[in-house]
PDB file of N, CA and C in Angstrom:
ATOM      1  N   MET A 117     -24.141  10.606 -18.595  1.00  0.00           N
ATOM      2  CA  MET A 117     -23.573  11.617 -17.726  1.00  0.00           C
ATOM      3  C   MET A 117     -22.489  12.373 -18.489  1.00  0.00           C
ATOM      4  N   GLU A 118     -22.587  13.676 -18.431  1.00  0.00           N
ATOM      5  CA  GLU A 118     -21.635  14.514 -19.131  1.00  0.00           C
ATOM      6  C   GLU A 118     -20.333  14.591 -18.332  1.00  0.00           C
ATOM      7  N   LYS A 119     -19.236  14.416 -19.041  1.00  0.00           N
ATOM      8  CA  LYS A 119     -17.933  14.487 -18.362  1.00  0.00           C
ATOM      9  C   LYS A 119     -17.412  15.922 -18.421  1.00  0.00           C
ATOM     10  N   ASN A 120     -16.943  16.391 -17.283  1.00  0.00           N
ATOM     11  CA  ASN A 120     -16.289  17.687 -17.258  1.00  0.00           C
ATOM     12  C   ASN A 120     -14.782  17.470 -17.275  1.00  0.00           C
ATOM     13  N   SER A 121     -14.041  18.554 -17.284  1.00  0.00           N
ATOM     14  CA  SER A 121     -12.589  18.413 -17.389  1.00  0.00           C
ATOM     15  C   SER A 121     -12.002  17.701 -16.183  1.00  0.00           C
ATOM     16  N   TYR A 122     -12.579  17.900 -14.999  1.00  0.00           N
ATOM     17  CA  TYR A 122     -12.065  17.204 -13.809  1.00  0.00           C
ATOM     18  C   TYR A 122     -12.282  15.706 -13.928  1.00  0.00           C
ATOM     19  N   SER A 123     -13.479  15.285 -14.296  1.00  0.00           N
ATOM     20  CA  SER A 123     -13.742  13.846 -14.374  1.00  0.00           C
ATOM     21  C   SER A 123     -12.920  13.200 -15.484  1.00  0.00           C
ATOM     22  N   GLU A 124     -12.681  13.930 -16.541  1.00  0.00           N
ATOM     23  CA  GLU A 124     -11.805  13.400 -17.612  1.00  0.00           C
ATOM     24  C   GLU A 124     -10.378  13.263 -17.102  1.00  0.00           C
ATOM     25  N   TYR A 125      -9.926  14.254 -16.331  1.00  0.00           N
ATOM     26  CA  TYR A 125      -8.582  14.208 -15.751  1.00  0.00           C
ATOM     27  C   TYR A 125      -8.448  12.999 -14.813  1.00  0.00           C
ATOM     28  N   VAL A 126      -9.426  12.829 -13.935  1.00  0.00           N
ATOM     29  CA  VAL A 126      -9.376  11.719 -12.974  1.00  0.00           C
ATOM     30  C   VAL A 126      -9.412  10.397 -13.731  1.00  0.00           C
ATOM     31  N   ALA A 127     -10.264  10.277 -14.730  1.00  0.00           N
ATOM     32  CA  ALA A 127     -10.347   9.032 -15.500  1.00  0.00           C
ATOM     33  C   ALA A 127      -9.001   8.699 -16.134  1.00  0.00           C
ATOM     34  N   GLU A 128      -8.337   9.709 -16.650  1.00  0.00           N
ATOM     35  CA  GLU A 128      -7.013   9.511 -17.258  1.00  0.00           C
ATOM     36  C   GLU A 128      -5.988   9.103 -16.207  1.00  0.00           C
ATOM     37  N   GLN A 129      -6.009   9.776 -15.059  1.00  0.00           N
ATOM     38  CA  GLN A 129      -5.047   9.484 -13.997  1.00  0.00           C
ATOM     39  C   GLN A 129      -5.272   8.092 -13.402  1.00  0.00           C
ATOM     40  N   MET A 130      -6.512   7.638 -13.381  1.00  0.00           N
ATOM     41  CA  MET A 130      -6.832   6.320 -12.795  1.00  0.00           C
ATOM     42  C   MET A 130      -6.216   5.164 -13.593  1.00  0.00           C
ATOM     43  N   LYS A 131      -5.717   5.449 -14.771  1.00  0.00           N
ATOM     44  CA  LYS A 131      -5.026   4.412 -15.554  1.00  0.00           C
ATOM     45  C   LYS A 131      -3.678   4.070 -14.933  1.00  0.00           C
ATOM     46  N   ASP A 132      -3.155   5.004 -14.127  1.00  0.00           N
ATOM     47  CA  ASP A 132      -1.881   4.782 -13.445  1.00  0.00           C
ATOM     48  C   ASP A 132      -2.157   4.065 -12.125  1.00  0.00           C
ATOM     49  N   PRO A 133      -1.653   2.818 -11.959  1.00  0.00           N
ATOM     50  CA  PRO A 133      -1.936   2.042 -10.757  1.00  0.00           C
ATOM     51  C   PRO A 133      -1.518   2.744  -9.459  1.00  0.00           C
ATOM     52  N   GLU A 134      -0.400   3.453  -9.480  1.00  0.00           N
ATOM     53  CA  GLU A 134       0.062   4.144  -8.277  1.00  0.00           C
ATOM     54  C   GLU A 134      -0.899   5.274  -7.899  1.00  0.00           C
ATOM     55  N   PHE A 135      -1.321   6.050  -8.900  1.00  0.00           N
ATOM     56  CA  PHE A 135      -2.285   7.114  -8.637  1.00  0.00           C
ATOM     57  C   PHE A 135      -3.599   6.523  -8.140  1.00  0.00           C
ATOM     58  N   ARG A 136      -4.053   5.482  -8.783  1.00  0.00           N
ATOM     59  CA  ARG A 136      -5.328   4.844  -8.401  1.00  0.00           C
ATOM     60  C   ARG A 136      -5.291   4.375  -6.944  1.00  0.00           C
ATOM     61  N   ALA A 137      -4.177   3.779  -6.533  1.00  0.00           N
ATOM     62  CA  ALA A 137      -4.040   3.326  -5.148  1.00  0.00           C
ATOM     63  C   ALA A 137      -4.043   4.509  -4.194  1.00  0.00           C
ATOM     64  N   TYR A 138      -3.305   5.557  -4.511  1.00  0.00           N
ATOM     65  CA  TYR A 138      -3.249   6.737  -3.656  1.00  0.00           C
ATOM     66  C   TYR A 138      -4.621   7.400  -3.568  1.00  0.00           C
ATOM     67  N   TYR A 139      -5.299   7.526  -4.699  1.00  0.00           N
ATOM     68  CA  TYR A 139      -6.627   8.150  -4.744  1.00  0.00           C
ATOM     69  C   TYR A 139      -7.623   7.364  -3.911  1.00  0.00           C
ATOM     70  N   THR A 140      -7.600   6.056  -4.042  1.00  0.00           N
ATOM     71  CA  THR A 140      -8.515   5.189  -3.289  1.00  0.00           C
ATOM     72  C   THR A 140      -8.241   5.289  -1.794  1.00  0.00           C
ATOM     73  N   LEU A 141      -6.982   5.246  -1.411  1.00  0.00           N
ATOM     74  CA  LEU A 141      -6.625   5.378   0.013  1.00  0.00           C
ATOM     75  C   LEU A 141      -7.044   6.743   0.558  1.00  0.00           C
ATOM     76  N   SER A 142      -6.891   7.773  -0.220  1.00  0.00           N
ATOM     77  CA  SER A 142      -7.277   9.113   0.214  1.00  0.00           C
ATOM     78  C   SER A 142      -8.775   9.198   0.444  1.00  0.00           C
ATOM     79  N   LYS A 143      -9.569   8.580  -0.429  1.00  0.00           N
ATOM     80  CA  LYS A 143     -11.023   8.566  -0.248  1.00  0.00           C
ATOM     81  C   LYS A 143     -11.402   7.813   1.018  1.00  0.00           C
ATOM     82  N   GLU A 144     -10.759   6.687   1.267  1.00  0.00           N
ATOM     83  CA  GLU A 144     -11.042   5.896   2.465  1.00  0.00           C
ATOM     84  C   GLU A 144     -10.670   6.674   3.722  1.00  0.00           C
ATOM     85  N   LYS A 145      -9.520   7.344   3.676  1.00  0.00           N
ATOM     86  CA  LYS A 145      -9.065   8.138   4.815  1.00  0.00           C
ATOM     87  C   LYS A 145     -10.060   9.254   5.109  1.00  0.00           C
ATOM     88  N   ALA A 146     -10.532   9.942   4.091  1.00  0.00           N
ATOM     89  CA  ALA A 146     -11.495  11.013   4.274  1.00  0.00           C
ATOM     90  C   ALA A 146     -12.788  10.478   4.885  1.00  0.00           C
ATOM     91  N   HIS A 147     -13.235   9.325   4.407  1.00  0.00           N
ATOM     92  CA  HIS A 147     -14.460   8.723   4.935  1.00  0.00           C
ATOM     93  C   HIS A 147     -14.296   8.410   6.420  1.00  0.00           C
ATOM     94  N   LEU A 148     -13.165   7.816   6.784  1.00  0.00           N
ATOM     95  CA  LEU A 148     -12.908   7.490   8.197  1.00  0.00           C
ATOM     96  C   LEU A 148     -12.832   8.755   9.063  1.00  0.00           C
ATOM     97  N   GLU A 149     -12.147   9.767   8.562  1.00  0.00           N
ATOM     98  CA  GLU A 149     -12.032  11.010   9.324  1.00  0.00           C
ATOM     99  C   GLU A 149     -13.399  11.625   9.567  1.00  0.00           C
ATOM    100  N   PHE A 150     -14.245  11.615   8.551  1.00  0.00           N
ATOM    101  CA  PHE A 150     -15.594  12.147   8.687  1.00  0.00           C
ATOM    102  C   PHE A 150     -16.388  11.343   9.717  1.00  0.00           C
ATOM    103  N   SER A 151     -16.301  10.037   9.650  1.00  0.00           N
ATOM    104  CA  SER A 151     -17.035   9.175  10.580  1.00  0.00           C
ATOM    105  C   SER A 151     -16.552   9.388  12.014  1.00  0.00           C
ATOM    106  N   ILE A 152     -15.258   9.506  12.215  1.00  0.00           N
ATOM    107  CA  ILE A 152     -14.714   9.723  13.554  1.00  0.00           C
ATOM    108  C   ILE A 152     -15.119  11.094  14.084  1.00  0.00           C
ATOM    109  N   GLU A 153     -15.110  12.083  13.226  1.00  0.00           N
ATOM    110  CA  GLU A 153     -15.532  13.428  13.654  1.00  0.00           C
ATOM    111  C   GLU A 153     -17.002  13.428  14.065  1.00  0.00           C
ATOM    112  N   ARG A 154     -17.818  12.726  13.336  1.00  0.00           N
ATOM    113  CA  ARG A 154     -19.242  12.610  13.678  1.00  0.00           C
ATOM    114  C   ARG A 154     -19.418  11.905  15.019  1.00  0.00           C
ATOM    115  N   LEU A 155     -18.590  10.887  15.275  1.00  0.00           N
ATOM    116  CA  LEU A 155     -18.629  10.195  16.555  1.00  0.00           C
ATOM    117  C   LEU A 155     -18.213  11.109  17.693  1.00  0.00           C
ATOM    118  N   LYS A 156     -17.163  11.907  17.484  1.00  0.00           N
ATOM    119  CA  LYS A 156     -16.716  12.865  18.483  1.00  0.00           C
ATOM    120  C   LYS A 156     -17.826  13.854  18.825  1.00  0.00           C
ATOM    121  N   GLU A 157     -18.500  14.335  17.811  1.00  0.00           N
ATOM    122  CA  GLU A 157     -19.609  15.277  18.029  1.00  0.00           C
ATOM    123  C   GLU A 157     -20.716  14.625  18.854  1.00  0.00           C
ATOM    124  N   SER A 158     -21.017  13.373  18.556  1.00  0.00           N
ATOM    125  CA  SER A 158     -22.026  12.657  19.337  1.00  0.00           C
ATOM    126  C   SER A 158     -21.633  12.567  20.806  1.00  0.00           C
ATOM    127  N   ILE A 159     -20.374  12.269  21.056  1.00  0.00           N
ATOM    128  CA  ILE A 159     -19.887  12.160  22.439  1.00  0.00           C
ATOM    129  C   ILE A 159     -19.948  13.516  23.119  1.00  0.00           C
ATOM    130  N   GLU A 160     -19.491  14.579  22.424  1.00  0.00           N
ATOM    131  CA  GLU A 160     -19.496  15.907  23.000  1.00  0.00           C
ATOM    132  C   GLU A 160     -20.920  16.394  23.311  1.00  0.00           C
ATOM    133  N   ASN A 161     -21.882  15.961  22.507  1.00  0.00           N
ATOM    134  CA  ASN A 161     -23.265  16.384  22.692  1.00  0.00           C
ATOM    135  C   ASN A 161     -24.034  15.435  23.610  1.00  0.00           C
ATOM    136  N   ASP A 162     -23.308  14.585  24.298  1.00  0.00           N
ATOM    137  CA  ASP A 162     -23.918  13.625  25.229  1.00  0.00           C
ATOM    138  C   ASP A 162     -25.034  12.818  24.568  1.00  0.00           C
ATOM    139  N   ALA A 163     -24.734  12.289  23.418  1.00  0.00           N
ATOM    140  CA  ALA A 163     -25.706  11.460  22.700  1.00  0.00           C
ATOM    141  C   ALA A 163     -25.976  10.176  23.478  1.00  0.00           C
ATOM    142  N   ASP A 164     -27.044   9.548  23.124  1.00  0.00           N
ATOM    143  CA  ASP A 164     -27.426   8.265  23.713  1.00  0.00           C
ATOM    144  C   ASP A 164     -26.295   7.263  23.548  1.00  0.00           C
ATOM    145  N   LYS A 165     -26.023   6.515  24.609  1.00  0.00           N
ATOM    146  CA  LYS A 165     -24.950   5.526  24.579  1.00  0.00           C
ATOM    147  C   LYS A 165     -25.145   4.519  23.440  1.00  0.00           C
ATOM    148  N   LYS A 166     -26.386   4.093  23.202  1.00  0.00           N
ATOM    149  CA  LYS A 166     -26.642   3.128  22.115  1.00  0.00           C
ATOM    150  C   LYS A 166     -26.298   3.736  20.761  1.00  0.00           C
ATOM    151  N   SER A 167     -26.563   4.996  20.592  1.00  0.00           N
ATOM    152  CA  SER A 167     -26.239   5.680  19.333  1.00  0.00           C
ATOM    153  C   SER A 167     -24.724   5.740  19.117  1.00  0.00           C
ATOM    154  N   ILE A 168     -24.001   6.046  20.182  1.00  0.00           N
ATOM    155  CA  ILE A 168     -22.542   6.123  20.092  1.00  0.00           C
ATOM    156  C   ILE A 168     -21.956   4.750  19.767  1.00  0.00           C
ATOM    157  N   ILE A 169     -22.449   3.715  20.441  1.00  0.00           N
ATOM    158  CA  ILE A 169     -21.971   2.358  20.185  1.00  0.00           C
ATOM    159  C   ILE A 169     -22.296   1.936  18.763  1.00  0.00           C
ATOM    160  N   ARG A 170     -23.481   2.286  18.274  1.00  0.00           N
ATOM    161  CA  ARG A 170     -23.861   1.957  16.904  1.00  0.00           C
ATOM    162  C   ARG A 170     -22.897   2.615  15.911  1.00  0.00           C
ATOM    163  N   ASP A 171     -22.584   3.911  16.136  1.00  0.00           N
ATOM    164  CA  ASP A 171     -21.656   4.614  15.247  1.00  0.00           C
ATOM    165  C   ASP A 171     -20.258   4.003  15.313  1.00  0.00           C
ATOM    166  N   LEU A 172     -19.827   3.648  16.510  1.00  0.00           N
ATOM    167  CA  LEU A 172     -18.519   3.005  16.683  1.00  0.00           C
ATOM    168  C   LEU A 172     -18.482   1.663  15.958  1.00  0.00           C
ATOM    169  N   ASN A 173     -19.565   0.892  16.046  1.00  0.00           N
ATOM    170  CA  ASN A 173     -19.630  -0.394  15.350  1.00  0.00           C
ATOM    171  C   ASN A 173     -19.582  -0.205  13.840  1.00  0.00           C
ATOM    172  N   LYS A 174     -20.215   0.853  13.336  1.00  0.00           N
ATOM    173  CA  LYS A 174     -20.163   1.141  11.904  1.00  0.00           C
ATOM    174  C   LYS A 174     -18.734   1.426  11.466  1.00  0.00           C
ATOM    175  N   ILE A 175     -18.020   2.210  12.269  1.00  0.00           N
ATOM    176  CA  ILE A 175     -16.635   2.528  11.933  1.00  0.00           C
ATOM    177  C   ILE A 175     -15.776   1.260  11.956  1.00  0.00           C
ATOM    178  N   THR A 176     -15.996   0.429  12.958  1.00  0.00           N
ATOM    179  CA  THR A 176     -15.252  -0.836  13.071  1.00  0.00           C
ATOM    180  C   THR A 176     -15.508  -1.725  11.861  1.00  0.00           C
ATOM    181  N   LYS A 177     -16.771  -1.848  11.465  1.00  0.00           N
ATOM    182  CA  LYS A 177     -17.100  -2.671  10.287  1.00  0.00           C
ATOM    183  C   LYS A 177     -16.456  -2.103   9.016  1.00  0.00           C
ATOM    184  N   TYR A 178     -16.451  -0.779   8.905  1.00  0.00           N
ATOM    185  CA  TYR A 178     -15.866  -0.151   7.750  1.00  0.00           C
ATOM    186  C   TYR A 178     -14.360  -0.418   7.670  1.00  0.00           C
ATOM    187  N   ILE A 179     -13.703  -0.308   8.815  1.00  0.00           N
ATOM    188  CA  ILE A 179     -12.249  -0.593   8.859  1.00  0.00           C
ATOM    189  C   ILE A 179     -11.979  -2.028   8.454  1.00  0.00           C
ATOM    190  N   LYS A 180     -12.783  -2.950   8.973  1.00  0.00           N
ATOM    191  CA  LYS A 180     -12.624  -4.358   8.593  1.00  0.00           C
ATOM    192  C   LYS A 180     -12.841  -4.547   7.096  1.00  0.00           C
ATOM    193  N   HIS A 181     -13.815  -3.867   6.555  1.00  0.00           N
ATOM    194  CA  HIS A 181     -14.126  -3.973   5.120  1.00  0.00           C
ATOM    195  C   HIS A 181     -12.960  -3.486   4.255  1.00  0.00           C
ATOM    196  N   ILE A 182     -12.382  -2.341   4.593  1.00  0.00           N
ATOM    197  CA  ILE A 182     -11.320  -1.808   3.751  1.00  0.00           C
ATOM    198  C   ILE A 182      -9.990  -2.522   3.997  1.00  0.00           C
ATOM    199  N   ALA A 183      -9.881  -3.209   5.111  1.00  0.00           N
ATOM    200  CA  ALA A 183      -8.632  -3.913   5.410  1.00  0.00           C
ATOM    201  C   ALA A 183      -8.494  -5.205   4.613  1.00  0.00           C
ATOM    202  N   LEU A 184      -9.574  -5.672   4.006  1.00  0.00           N
ATOM    203  CA  LEU A 184      -9.501  -6.920   3.239  1.00  0.00           C
ATOM    204  C   LEU A 184      -8.832  -6.773   1.929  1.00  0.00           C
TER     205      LEU A 184
END
């Protein structure tokens, strides 16, 4: 895989533990925000209750996973 200037920059920054922690937390936050927004859309569109519960369970599992 060819590295571009951004990926080289990120690779260099990831050597800093503080940056790495912030970057990782930011990615997790974005993932959660996206999942919650998708759940809100399902609720607003009157999605099937089973579908909403399934999405909520996925979010719950994800939170448990990142909390470890």
